[in-house]
Structure formats: C-alpha cells, structure tokens
Amino acid sequence: MVTPHRSRRCRLAPTGSSTSLRRLAICLLTPGISAFVVPPPAKPSPYCLSARRRNRGASGAGGGDFSSWYDDVDDDASPDDIFWEEMERQKLLSQIGGDGSSSSSSSSSGGSGGGVIPPGVGSIGTTVAQQQQQQQTFVSSSQPPNRAADGLTLEEERSADATLAQFKPFIVSDNWLDEHYEAPGDEEKEDGADEEDEIWDVYGDGNDGGGDDDGAGNRILLDAQKLMAIPELEKYRVPYEGLDEDMMQDAEEEYRERLSWITIKSRRLENARNSPKAKDYFAREPNEREGFDRMWVSAIDSPCLNNLVGVFRDYGVQFADNFDDWEDQSSEDSQWSIEDVASYKARKVYEVTGLPCIASRTSFEVEPARSRPELEAPGRVSNMNPKVATGYKFNNVGEHVDYLVAALKPQSDPTRVTRFTTCLCYYDGEMEIRDYGECDCDIYFSSSLRSFIPMSSAINEMMKTLQLTHGLEYQHWLKTKKREAMQGHGGVILKLRDRVLKDAVVLPNRIIDVSAFMDSKIDVNLMDECAEELANRFINMKPTKILTVATTGLVIAIPMAKYLQIPCVYARKERSVVMADTFSAAYSSKTVGKNRELLVSTKHIDEDDRVLIIDDFLSSGSSQDALLRIVSDAGATAVGVGVLMEKIYDSGRQSLSGYAIPVESLVGVKSVSEGIIRLQEEEGIDDM
C-alpha cells in the first residue's frame, strides 16, 4: 500500500526574526543581533562592587585565591553585576590554567584584574568615553567564541580527541543541516528566486489560510479520496500503480530480504516468543469498561511510552505491552537507516504478538563545522582538529550523544546545528505507515534529552495519519455511552417515571404502593424493557447468577436473567421441606416487619459464582445487605446491586457503600412528603 511520509518541522527563532517556523530549533542569538545592552543611566553604577573586584583581581593576578570572589557582595549589587563578575573570574581562571600568560595579560590590562571589563562595570575615576570604549571592546570580543584554538588545555584537547576517535565510523562530511547555509563555493541565488509565498499572497485562491500553518504552507486536510493525489507526497510515493500483483510481491520479498540482515534483538520479545502463555495474553480483548476497542503493541523508548499511550487512548487504542530493550548485535546494526530499523522492529513484534505495532528509531546528526570569518581575528588561520570539523551521524540516541556533544562543544561554534530525527513505523501485516518528527538544536543546548521533542511530534503526526486510514474517532467510547444513555433516558426510564407518577400511591407510613404495575399486577412489557436496560448496565461485570428476594424481586430478576443468559436464584422468607442445607441472613423491613430471615439453598450458589443482586426497591438496604452476606458466606463474589426504584431520601445506598460494588437504579424517589411523590431529576445528555 502507498504510504505517506511526512516530516513535521518547525523552528523557534529569536524575537523579531523572520525565520519561518519549519522546525523546532533551540538556538543562540545570531551575531547580527546584539545580545548586550549598556545599562540605562538611571541604574546605579556599582562602583563599590567594581572597586572590590579590582582590588581582589590585582592582589590575585599572580595566583591569588580566586575562591575569595564568592565573598558577600554589596546590597545594591544587581544580578547583572554578579554575573559579569563571575564571567571575568572564569576568564582569569582559564588564563592561569593555560599557557601561564596570566601575569602579562593582567599587567597589560591596566591592573584591572586581567581580561576585558564587562559593560556597566567601570573603575572609579574613569570617564564616560573610557567606559564606552571598554564597552565596545567587550562586545566585539563577547560574540559566540570559537574555542577550538585556545579555549582548552592540552589535557582537555587530548581527552576530547580520544573521545572523538571512538566515533570514527559515524563520520560524515556533507550533512549540512541548516538549509539557509551556503557551503563554500555555492553560487548565490538571484534575488527573489525560490521565495515562498506569504499567506496573504495566496488568500482568495482557494486557500483562505485557515488551519495549522507549519511554515511550509497551509496544512492540507486529508480524506481517503484525496490522500494519494497530494502533490507534496509525490516524492514519497512508491509507484505501485503500474505494477502487477507479482511485481508487488517481489518488491515486498526483496524488502524483507534486506531487513533480514538486521540483527538487533529484544530479550523480552524472545521470551514472549518462547512462552506458551504469551499467545493468550496478546489475544485478550481490550478493556471496554475503560473505553478501549482496539488492542495494539509498541516498541518505542520507555520514557516516551506515556506520551504514546496518552495520545492514542482518546481514540480507543489500548497497548498490550511495549518492547523497549532492543540492542545492537553487530557494528553493522548501527549503520542501517532509522526507517529500516523501525520497520524491522514493528514487523518482528507483529510476528510474535499478532497485534498491530508502532515502533520507533531516532537518529542524531552534527553538521560539519562552518567557516565563520566574522569570528576569527584578521590574519588568523583556523587550525581546527579535523575530528572536530567533520560531521557525525548516528542511527540511535543514547549516552554516546552526550559524550560526543561534550567533546565538540568547547571547540565548536555555539550555533553549530545538531538534528534529532524520529521515525515512527506502524505495521499490521497488511499496511506499513511511517511518520517523522525533527528537532534542530544548536550544539550549545544539545543533549540526548532533546530527542523527546521529535518523538512527540512524530506521535502526533502518526495519530493523524492512522485516524485517517483506520477511521479512528476521537473519544468514540464516550460518545457511544452518551448516545446509549440518551436512548435509555428517552425510552424506558421515562416510561417508568410516568407510571410511578401516575399509578404509585404513598401510604400513611411512607410506603410507596406500586402494586398497580409491579407487584399484584405486573406490566410485563414495561418490566421487560427495564430488565434490558439494567442488564446492559451490568453486562460488562460478567455475572454468572442473579440473586433476588421472593416474590417482588422476581418481576425484574427473571427477564434480566433472560437477557444475561444466566440462572436466577431467589431467597425464600420461610424454609421449605426441600431445603436441607441453607445459607441464612437476618433482615428487617417496613413492609414485612423486623427479625425476618432470608434462606438460600447451599446447592444454588458456588464459590466460583459472580453474583448480581437484583430487587424492586432500595430503601434502607437491609434486604440487599442480607443477600450480600449470603453471597459472602457462600464464598462467591458479588459484582453489583440493581434495583428498579431507589428511595434517595433513605440510607440504602450509604449502607451498601462498604461493599465497594456498583449500585444502579432506574428511578430515584427524592421525597414523599405530604403524600406527593417527587422524583430525582435526571440530567439531560446532549447527543454528540
């Protein structure tokens, strides 16, 4: 099947930049944007702090105690003052630990403690012009420095060189990542060439600029008919249209043959392959009570699993397991493309589990060092280590990313671009889909933690694609429950409420007489509809028997047993001659009196049963509590209590709360004061 390959890219640029949002980038301010501002005149000048700093610098220029710089500062010192003081301290420390030229540097600086005075911190007695000159000198020397030549000690350079030597197999020389960069020798483009249209330039041309703009044009809303006709997907399309079935089969076999050379393995996946119980585990049904209607499996990095599960749970997808312990078995495994590795993982997991699988692989790249003449002194020839100047590319992310960045960062331009690219692959035995996420990050901020950004983007893109290809509906389970509740609310519940208000009578002792349709005289059609409604509410509890009280509870328990296809057991109020061994429980009721007893034969309830308690009324909860005690004596499991009518003004529900089981009622009676029945108003539910 033809599958789209989409790369989600955006860029986070400095304020005021016109860079389009095409990839998420974490970057330094460019040299063209001034990062240093002279403090406004209204701000107090920290002369006392400056004098103290200079006195310490003068006394310690020849190897004084630089830890003394951490002494208490003046109360009026601002955070900027403390920051620049620390910057100068670090510079002095680097000079002392370098080639031993700190003394000459210190003396040539006019006794200022070495280095250049930061802006806004001038010595006592200096003129404004002198401070401005110092400011200009500092700004010109404070642009993002290239420390490759003189920023490291010999020991640090050797350590970095040894680290980079370990990554020799991953060297690449032409992976320029910044699309706005022109490599040396490239011809300049003509003015206006290949310029992207602004959003307002295409307004009114059948594209009104709505939707989510990712910088590469307005987002295209896809449907099943237009998916294969999108021009932007042309370069990713496999030309299957002109191939017959045999040729397509040959192409698939060739691809499988290529993937067979990959040797990465997952220990947990091999355990599942050899376990006799794994087949049943992965063949289980999704948890419908939690709103799931599909069971999938994943093979992504475990820190990203919660993101994947959270995105897909709203579409009814439950993940049976995640296989995240993949390890390379040979050096060749580190050279495969992330597409091949992700596809291999998805196919292997599907082969073992039989479930659709989403697998991932993330790559990391560092572009080669660029020629930045504006950062070099006039006449200076760059002598950067070739191992630092070259680019690198890995098909996996781990601690090696942090090691490489730590070795390159001190010797590289801070704005040297690194890129994290995530490929997600979905495979279900018939269809394979891939989606991507990218994050461009300046090396100054780069670390393996940045891989979470493209992973999150790829997960969101994969969700959009699968929503289209599989017809996934957002929160379908919730909408279904609301529709079912709406149907019940507008049907049988309204009918029962209508009969209660019309035919029920309140007796002097606040007993509700419903003998006109539920007791002495039974509306069988109404009871059958009520039984179906209650049965639907408890069907997911998987009861094996219904237990009720003779005889009033039988009017609803028997039709419910028919819909649930389970036996109905009723408790007698008097012992029968056929009842030898029984479970018994005492109870009291307004209708039958105190010190009464319910009896159930021990032959009718087993310890393996899941028992559903059904009755006509829930008032004080005494009879339902007696039935639950009988279930407990039998060693069985109670799964719920269902009644036709509940007296909300009584304490029945509270008395049953200790059993921690669901209690369902169709109609709630709010009060019977003054002989008038007032029902609990049901909340209306909008059909979505």
XYZ file of C-alpha atoms in Angstrom:
688
model
C 0.000 0.000 0.000
C 1.188 3.510 -0.784
C 2.063 5.250 2.445
C 2.728 8.935 3.081
C 5.973 10.081 4.647
C 5.541 13.392 6.399
C 8.169 15.268 8.321
C 6.920 17.628 10.978
C 9.390 20.511 11.281
C 9.279 23.906 12.904
C 11.753 26.455 14.206
C 11.915 28.514 17.335
C 13.739 31.675 16.341
C 14.752 34.798 18.320
C 12.143 37.508 18.794
C 11.897 39.672 15.737
C 13.429 37.128 13.396
C 11.689 36.483 10.107
C 12.688 32.823 10.075
C 9.681 30.678 9.171
C 8.506 28.083 11.679
C 9.641 24.999 9.821
C 11.389 23.053 12.559
C 11.761 23.198 16.256
C 15.189 24.662 16.902
C 16.886 25.676 20.116
C 19.448 28.260 19.116
C 21.642 31.070 20.325
C 21.173 34.668 19.266
C 22.835 35.233 15.913
C 25.862 37.544 15.703
C 23.754 40.118 13.923
C 21.526 40.561 16.961
C 23.096 42.465 19.833
C 22.973 40.400 22.982
C 24.488 43.026 25.246
C 22.872 46.315 26.202
C 24.515 49.153 28.126
C 22.593 49.674 31.379
C 20.388 52.780 31.392
C 21.796 55.875 33.100
C 19.110 55.745 35.785
C 20.547 52.481 37.074
C 23.027 52.983 39.992
C 26.605 52.294 38.998
C 28.111 49.593 41.250
C 31.340 51.454 41.964
C 31.850 49.782 45.343
C 31.449 46.342 43.795
C 33.826 47.280 40.968
C 36.466 48.578 43.375
C 36.253 45.451 45.492
C 36.519 43.291 42.396
C 39.566 45.167 41.133
C 41.334 45.036 44.479
C 40.872 41.286 44.564
C 41.927 40.954 40.949
C 45.086 42.983 41.499
C 46.059 41.007 44.561
C 45.295 37.673 42.945
C 46.619 38.230 39.456
C 49.756 36.380 40.289
C 47.970 33.295 41.535
C 45.763 34.579 44.385
C 42.808 32.759 45.915
C 40.015 33.100 43.378
C 37.510 31.410 45.687
C 37.527 34.651 47.660
C 35.416 36.100 44.861
C 32.465 34.363 46.451
C 32.566 36.710 49.471
C 29.450 38.712 50.232
C 28.740 41.485 47.741
C 27.155 44.868 48.294
C 23.460 45.052 48.973
C 22.943 47.280 45.946
C 24.656 44.854 43.558
C 22.362 43.714 40.769
C 22.247 40.179 39.279
C 23.930 41.549 36.144
C 26.865 42.816 38.221
C 27.337 39.440 39.864
C 27.034 37.655 36.515
C 29.702 39.727 34.798
C 31.975 39.461 37.815
C 31.731 35.661 37.597
C 32.395 35.804 33.838
C 35.622 37.751 34.433
C 36.615 35.328 37.194
C 36.183 32.395 34.823
C 38.288 34.145 32.216
C 41.099 34.703 34.724
C 40.961 31.081 35.802
C 41.239 29.897 32.176
C 44.260 32.159 31.634
C 46.036 30.875 34.748
C 45.336 27.278 33.784
C 46.512 27.847 30.196
C 49.933 28.825 28.934
C 50.958 30.830 32.010
C 50.422 34.193 30.350
C 48.059 35.478 33.005
C 50.610 37.829 34.541
C 51.402 39.574 31.300
C 47.763 39.741 30.410
C 46.985 41.108 33.815
C 49.614 43.802 33.670
C 48.642 44.878 30.184
C 45.081 45.410 31.260
C 45.939 48.343 33.439
C 45.626 46.497 36.713
C 42.028 45.584 36.118
C 42.483 42.005 37.209
C 43.012 40.596 33.715
C 40.704 40.352 30.737
C 38.268 42.951 29.459
C 35.975 44.846 31.800
C 32.341 43.900 31.282
C 29.886 46.628 30.221
C 28.411 48.678 33.006
C 31.286 47.905 35.402
C 33.917 50.715 35.173
C 36.744 51.605 37.515
C 36.497 54.577 39.869
C 37.504 57.810 38.158
C 37.145 56.573 34.584
C 35.404 58.854 32.146
C 32.242 58.023 30.235
C 34.214 57.884 26.994
C 36.631 55.371 28.512
C 33.730 53.212 29.722
C 32.140 53.341 26.273
C 35.442 52.298 24.728
C 35.643 49.404 27.180
C 32.048 48.524 26.300
C 32.777 48.369 22.587
C 35.883 46.261 23.195
C 33.873 43.821 25.320
C 31.019 43.468 22.823
C 33.385 42.818 19.954
C 35.145 40.114 21.963
C 31.978 38.632 23.504
C 30.337 37.251 20.390
C 29.904 33.442 20.472
C 33.563 32.397 20.611
C 35.317 29.655 18.664
C 37.329 27.962 21.366
C 38.859 25.343 19.094
C 42.255 27.049 19.040
C 42.902 28.390 22.520
C 39.920 27.619 24.753
C 41.128 24.227 26.085
C 44.095 22.979 27.979
C 46.317 20.360 26.392
C 44.855 17.673 28.624
C 41.300 18.644 27.673
C 42.158 18.612 23.973
C 43.671 15.139 24.275
C 40.626 13.857 26.148
C 38.269 15.287 23.533
C 40.380 13.840 20.712
C 40.286 10.384 22.319
C 36.500 10.611 22.666
C 36.037 11.656 19.043
C 38.311 8.840 17.857
C 35.777 6.325 19.155
C 33.128 7.753 16.812
C 35.169 7.469 13.605
C 32.698 5.024 11.937
C 29.967 7.651 12.231
C 31.800 10.476 10.476
C 30.044 12.158 7.542
C 31.356 15.190 5.700
C 28.421 16.711 3.849
C 25.405 16.601 6.188
C 24.683 20.333 6.195
C 21.602 20.718 8.369
C 20.845 24.453 8.135
C 19.008 24.920 4.858
C 19.819 28.645 4.864
C 23.566 27.982 4.924
C 25.559 28.206 1.689
C 28.583 25.978 1.667
C 31.833 27.493 0.331
C 31.763 27.673 -3.450
C 27.990 27.711 -3.790
C 26.640 30.298 -6.155
C 24.389 32.940 -4.716
C 20.773 32.750 -5.745
C 19.229 35.511 -7.718
C 17.107 37.983 -5.837
C 13.583 36.689 -5.461
C 14.401 33.140 -6.569
C 12.624 30.268 -4.810
C 10.930 32.607 -2.388
C 7.912 31.194 -0.567
C 4.607 32.934 -0.951
C 3.324 34.696 2.116
C -0.016 33.532 3.468
C -1.724 36.714 2.312
C -0.348 36.299 -1.234
C -2.461 33.170 -1.787
C -5.560 34.406 0.011
C -8.615 34.068 -2.215
C -7.006 31.445 -4.475
C -8.990 28.596 -2.997
C -6.874 28.679 0.135
C -8.023 31.139 2.794
C -5.145 30.459 5.107
C -7.131 28.508 7.692
C -5.794 25.663 9.699
C -2.414 24.997 11.196
C 0.462 26.663 9.343
C 3.765 24.881 9.787
C 5.783 27.246 7.585
C 5.835 25.005 4.528
C 2.346 26.097 3.526
C -1.085 25.745 4.984
C -1.974 22.386 6.425
C -3.914 20.222 3.998
C -6.957 18.463 5.395
C -6.844 14.927 4.046
C -9.517 12.425 3.228
C -9.376 8.937 1.829
C -10.047 10.027 -1.771
C -7.537 12.900 -1.884
C -4.728 11.225 0.034
C -2.989 9.751 -2.988
C -3.415 12.880 -5.107
C -1.440 15.311 -2.943
C 1.468 16.774 -4.933
C 3.576 17.211 -1.787
C 3.598 13.430 -1.307
C 4.738 12.652 -4.842
C 8.400 12.240 -3.947
C 7.488 9.705 -1.257
C 5.076 7.657 -3.327
C 6.004 4.125 -4.338
C 4.924 3.632 -7.978
C 2.736 0.585 -7.344
C 0.035 1.734 -9.757
C 1.907 0.359 -12.765
C 2.962 -2.858 -11.070
C 1.064 -6.100 -11.221
C 0.490 -8.247 -8.176
C 3.545 -10.434 -8.827
C 5.856 -7.441 -9.089
C 4.482 -6.004 -5.864
C 5.050 -9.346 -4.167
C 8.622 -9.434 -5.478
C 9.235 -5.913 -4.140
C 7.952 -6.943 -0.723
C 10.115 -10.080 -0.705
C 13.155 -8.027 -1.685
C 12.479 -5.608 1.169
C 12.075 -8.464 3.641
C 15.345 -9.934 2.439
C 17.082 -6.638 3.094
C 15.607 -6.381 6.596
C 16.737 -9.930 7.384
C 20.322 -8.654 7.564
C 19.432 -6.570 10.635
C 20.365 -8.416 13.813
C 19.095 -6.204 16.665
C 17.241 -8.192 19.329
C 14.856 -7.710 22.218
C 15.223 -10.121 25.126
C 11.600 -9.635 26.226
C 10.345 -10.293 22.698
C 12.285 -13.562 22.583
C 10.793 -14.523 25.950
C 7.315 -13.842 24.570
C 8.094 -15.958 21.509
C 9.009 -18.933 23.694
C 6.294 -18.525 26.346
C 3.203 -20.780 25.986
C 1.028 -18.175 27.731
C 2.042 -15.205 25.600
C -0.396 -16.075 22.803
C -3.398 -15.896 25.120
C -2.075 -12.729 26.751
C -1.855 -10.837 23.470
C -5.140 -12.314 22.208
C -7.163 -10.870 25.102
C -9.942 -8.413 24.411
C -9.423 -4.684 25.044
C -10.855 -3.226 28.237
C -14.218 -1.903 27.090
C -15.031 -0.531 30.528
C -12.123 1.876 30.105
C -13.274 2.833 26.618
C -10.852 0.729 24.543
C -11.966 -1.081 21.413
C -8.572 -1.926 19.824
C -5.518 -3.750 21.145
C -2.097 -2.783 19.769
C 1.501 -3.140 20.933
C 4.511 -0.820 20.763
C 8.305 -0.901 20.510
C 9.453 2.598 21.462
C 11.724 4.042 24.134
C 10.061 3.577 27.525
C 10.348 7.269 28.585
C 8.122 8.146 25.616
C 5.527 5.424 26.258
C 3.223 7.588 28.375
C 3.079 10.120 25.559
C 2.103 7.431 23.039
C -0.493 5.859 25.341
C -1.976 9.234 26.265
C -2.426 10.310 22.643
C -3.983 7.055 21.438
C -6.227 6.280 24.438
C -8.641 9.014 23.344
C -9.116 7.042 20.125
C -9.861 3.733 21.861
C -6.418 2.127 21.382
C -5.030 0.046 24.255
C -1.378 -1.041 24.190
C -0.883 -4.579 25.452
C 2.860 -4.141 26.028
C 5.941 -2.177 24.998
C 9.202 -3.828 23.905
C 11.918 -1.257 24.583
C 15.025 -3.370 25.283
C 16.427 -3.577 21.745
C 20.197 -3.946 21.499
C 22.555 -3.930 18.521
C 24.249 -7.274 17.947
C 26.888 -6.123 15.453
C 28.582 -2.964 14.232
C 26.527 -3.114 11.037
C 23.325 -2.563 13.038
C 24.432 0.989 13.778
C 24.672 1.779 10.051
C 21.115 0.963 8.986
C 18.668 3.772 8.311
C 16.143 4.636 11.015
C 13.371 3.672 8.566
C 14.751 0.152 8.173
C 15.286 -0.339 11.905
C 11.825 0.946 12.834
C 10.228 -1.257 10.170
C 12.231 -4.280 11.339
C 11.152 -3.782 14.965
C 7.478 -3.336 14.032
C 7.464 -6.451 11.859
C 9.227 -8.614 14.438
C 6.831 -7.586 17.202
C 3.819 -8.210 14.933
C 5.227 -11.634 14.054
C 5.292 -12.656 17.729
C 2.179 -10.930 19.085
C -0.122 -10.833 16.059
C -1.074 -7.258 17.021
C -0.549 -4.028 15.084
C 2.703 -2.453 16.261
C 4.114 1.072 16.415
C 7.927 1.102 16.555
C 10.410 3.967 16.640
C 14.004 4.840 15.930
C 15.683 8.216 16.459
C 18.854 9.435 14.743
C 21.288 12.166 15.775
C 23.405 14.309 13.454
C 26.016 17.000 13.892
C 26.770 19.125 10.870
C 30.382 19.882 9.877
C 31.961 22.998 11.327
C 31.405 26.050 9.164
C 33.695 28.806 8.095
C 32.793 31.867 10.190
C 35.240 34.653 9.217
C 33.474 37.161 11.464
C 34.501 35.113 14.491
C 38.184 34.954 13.627
C 40.794 37.642 14.144
C 42.232 39.296 10.994
C 45.040 37.297 9.513
C 44.353 34.294 11.712
C 44.351 30.839 10.089
C 41.965 28.282 11.533
C 43.696 25.109 12.725
C 40.634 23.187 13.919
C 41.068 19.494 14.589
C 39.666 17.535 11.602
C 37.773 15.305 14.023
C 36.043 18.403 15.341
C 35.449 19.959 11.939
C 33.729 16.947 10.381
C 30.070 15.927 10.750
C 28.655 12.926 12.582
C 25.539 10.811 12.222
C 24.121 8.063 14.473
C 21.024 5.951 13.878
C 20.274 5.726 17.592
C 20.231 8.040 20.609
C 21.900 7.263 23.913
C 24.756 8.278 26.158
C 27.087 8.466 23.153
C 25.212 11.599 22.075
C 26.123 13.362 25.303
C 29.740 12.196 25.084
C 30.076 13.476 21.531
C 28.466 16.819 22.326
C 30.686 17.259 25.386
C 33.781 16.703 23.228
C 32.670 19.009 20.383
C 31.016 21.845 22.276
C 34.142 23.591 23.674
C 35.813 23.556 20.236
C 32.785 24.458 18.106
C 30.776 27.496 17.252
C 27.872 27.500 19.761
C 25.419 27.795 16.852
C 26.652 24.637 15.135
C 23.474 22.752 14.248
C 22.596 19.295 15.531
C 19.484 17.394 14.499
C 17.334 14.731 16.126
C 15.046 12.835 13.717
C 12.462 10.280 14.846
C 10.839 7.748 12.526
C 7.667 6.011 13.722
C 6.578 2.917 11.818
C 3.131 1.295 12.027
C 2.744 -2.280 10.764
C -0.298 -4.582 10.948
C 0.585 -7.324 8.483
C -1.060 -5.592 5.536
C -0.037 -1.967 5.726
C 3.096 -0.094 6.760
C 2.984 3.627 7.554
C 5.831 5.920 8.562
C 5.799 9.376 10.074
C 8.576 11.656 11.213
C 9.495 14.353 13.696
C 12.563 16.603 13.701
C 14.272 18.923 16.133
C 17.195 21.154 15.136
C 19.199 22.268 18.133
C 22.337 24.397 18.437
C 25.159 22.343 19.893
C 25.362 24.708 22.858
C 21.975 23.377 24.027
C 22.161 19.892 22.561
C 21.745 16.742 24.682
C 20.058 13.365 24.393
C 17.023 14.768 26.247
C 16.126 16.775 23.142
C 15.060 13.503 21.483
C 11.728 13.764 23.323
C 10.762 16.687 21.079
C 10.811 14.906 17.675
C 9.281 11.802 19.275
C 6.308 13.816 20.494
C 5.912 15.420 17.079
C 6.102 12.056 15.296
C 3.492 10.534 17.633
C 1.056 13.354 16.883
C 1.634 13.002 13.141
C 1.179 9.235 13.288
C -2.084 9.730 15.160
C -3.387 11.997 12.391
C -2.400 9.502 9.712
C -3.936 6.483 11.465
C -7.050 8.481 12.253
C -7.480 8.884 8.516
C -6.516 5.376 7.394
C -8.382 3.489 10.143
C -11.329 5.826 10.664
C -10.470 6.345 14.341
C -12.955 8.574 16.155
C -11.986 10.867 18.987
C -13.488 9.622 22.278
C -15.813 7.245 20.433
C -16.486 5.277 23.627
C -17.687 8.375 25.444
C -19.980 9.393 22.609
C -21.382 5.852 22.447
C -22.137 5.812 26.165
C -23.820 9.183 25.908
C -25.963 8.009 22.996
C -26.930 4.870 24.897
C -27.743 6.902 27.987
C -29.765 9.286 25.881
C -31.745 6.447 24.364
C -32.410 4.945 27.793
C -33.325 8.305 29.251
C -35.794 8.991 26.466
C -37.267 5.466 26.454
C -37.779 3.014 29.277
C -36.735 5.369 32.070
C -39.297 7.955 31.025
C -41.934 5.242 30.788
C -41.166 4.000 34.290
C -41.153 7.533 35.695
C -44.502 8.187 34.059
C -46.060 5.064 35.599
C -44.683 5.916 39.050
C -46.122 9.431 38.939
C -49.493 8.227 37.627
C -50.137 4.921 39.400
C -47.944 4.808 42.527
C -49.578 5.719 45.846
C -47.986 6.928 49.100
C -49.359 5.057 52.138
C -49.566 6.655 55.642
C -46.315 5.028 56.807
C -44.460 6.498 53.767
C -44.519 3.168 51.946
C -44.880 3.528 48.167
C -47.534 1.216 46.763
C -46.649 0.162 43.185
C -48.930 -2.879 43.060
C -50.728 -1.408 40.039
C -47.852 -2.293 37.692
C -45.032 -4.011 39.658
C -46.493 -6.229 42.374
C -50.010 -7.665 42.365
C -50.474 -6.503 38.796
C -47.443 -6.601 36.523
C -46.862 -4.654 33.310
C -44.762 -7.341 31.647
C -43.721 -5.184 28.685
C -42.507 -2.397 30.938
C -40.654 -4.856 33.182
C -39.049 -6.470 30.141
C -37.748 -3.106 28.889
C -36.490 -2.208 32.368
C -34.757 -5.577 32.616
C -32.960 -4.986 29.312
C -31.775 -1.546 30.463
C -30.411 -2.903 33.752
C -28.852 -5.910 32.010
C -26.913 -3.569 29.680
C -25.535 -1.717 32.686
C -24.148 -4.889 34.276
C -23.181 -6.968 31.248
C -19.518 -5.929 31.486
C -19.370 -7.227 35.061
C -19.838 -10.748 33.646
C -22.202 -12.127 36.313
C -22.857 -15.878 36.398
C -26.030 -15.825 38.562
C -28.742 -13.420 39.693
C -29.853 -13.465 43.325
C -33.115 -11.810 44.372
C -35.853 -11.935 47.018
C -39.153 -13.756 46.504
C -41.518 -12.596 45.297
C -41.299 -8.901 44.493
C -37.767 -9.106 43.121
C -38.686 -11.817 40.627
C -40.645 -9.387 38.404
C -37.363 -7.793 37.263
C -34.862 -10.619 38.007
C -36.397 -13.212 35.672
C -36.390 -11.080 32.482
C -32.880 -9.874 33.355
C -31.702 -13.484 33.584
C -33.096 -13.988 30.098
C -31.092 -11.068 28.646
C -27.913 -12.045 30.502
C -28.433 -15.758 29.803
C -27.653 -16.793 33.376
C -29.638 -18.638 36.099
C -31.858 -16.743 38.529
C -31.754 -17.770 42.228
C -34.209 -16.341 44.748
C -34.100 -16.268 48.527
C -37.124 -17.569 50.426
C -38.516 -15.928 53.531
C -39.567 -19.296 55.002
C -37.851 -22.674 54.979
C -39.166 -25.251 52.513
C -39.163 -29.015 53.001
C -36.745 -29.374 50.070
C -34.210 -27.031 51.667
C -31.874 -29.153 53.801
C -28.687 -27.099 53.971
C -29.110 -23.363 53.585
C -27.353 -20.053 53.862
C -29.359 -17.665 56.026
C -29.237 -13.971 56.921
C -31.495 -11.852 59.132
C -33.026 -8.560 57.986
C -35.778 -6.063 58.772
C -38.196 -4.211 56.528
C -41.076 -1.761 56.851
C -43.242 -3.908 54.620
C -42.596 -7.331 56.248
C -41.548 -6.356 59.780
C -38.495 -6.956 61.954
C -36.428 -10.059 62.707
C -37.095 -11.719 59.381
C -34.804 -14.208 57.675
C -33.746 -14.959 54.103
C -32.806 -18.509 53.145
C -30.908 -19.821 50.085
C -30.024 -23.453 49.425
C -26.291 -24.153 49.541
C -26.634 -26.097 46.295
C -27.570 -22.984 44.304
C -24.503 -20.769 44.896
C -20.888 -21.888 44.410
C -17.694 -20.166 45.430
C -16.801 -19.595 41.742
C -20.005 -17.657 41.045
C -20.159 -13.947 40.272
C -23.493 -12.932 41.751
C -25.609 -9.914 40.784
C -28.147 -8.754 43.410
C -31.478 -7.611 41.894
C -34.545 -6.207 43.697
C -37.511 -3.948 43.092
C -36.770 -1.291 45.744
C -33.712 0.067 47.532
C -34.862 1.715 50.733
C -32.933 1.062 53.956
C -30.720 -1.503 52.180
C -31.500 -4.200 54.764
C -32.677 -6.899 52.336
C -29.830 -6.208 49.874
C -27.329 -6.377 52.744
C -28.753 -9.761 53.785
C -28.335 -11.088 50.240
C -24.756 -9.828 50.108
C -23.979 -11.593 53.384
C -25.339 -14.819 51.914
C -23.065 -14.399 48.898
C -20.125 -13.855 51.243
C -20.992 -16.974 53.279
C -21.027 -19.000 50.065
C -17.543 -17.728 49.155
C -18.858 -16.258 45.915
C -18.187 -12.778 44.513
C -20.791 -10.021 44.448
C -20.497 -7.853 41.319
C -23.288 -5.280 41.823
C -26.740 -4.308 43.003
C -29.510 -3.311 40.610
C -32.998 -2.032 41.503
C -35.950 -0.515 39.695
C -36.584 2.263 42.218
C -34.420 3.869 44.877
C -35.583 5.977 47.820
C -32.881 8.618 47.759
C -34.128 10.155 50.964
C -33.390 6.895 52.801
C -29.971 5.452 53.741
C -29.901 2.394 51.485
C -27.050 3.408 49.182
C -24.892 4.553 52.101
C -25.414 1.278 53.964
C -24.124 -0.669 50.938
C -21.116 1.564 50.278
C -18.816 -0.647 52.325
C -19.122 -3.478 49.795
C -17.390 -1.377 47.093
C -19.654 -2.616 44.293
C -21.696 -0.600 41.785
C -25.310 0.207 42.663
C -27.666 1.041 39.782
C -31.266 2.264 39.872
C -33.580 3.363 37.074
C -35.718 5.850 39.002
C -34.847 7.788 42.147
C -37.561 8.981 44.543
C -36.494 12.254 46.121
C -39.286 12.596 48.681
C -42.875 11.520 49.546
C -43.774 14.365 51.864
C -47.453 15.300 52.059
C -48.313 12.181 50.065
C -46.719 13.563 46.885
C -44.048 11.574 45.072
C -41.157 13.743 43.896
C -38.630 12.059 41.618
C -34.959 12.847 41.247
C -34.480 14.910 38.112
C -32.213 13.165 35.632
C -29.504 15.274 33.994
C -30.054 15.769 30.308
C -27.356 14.467 27.997
C -26.668 16.099 24.640
C -26.243 13.681 21.777
C -22.852 14.277 20.202
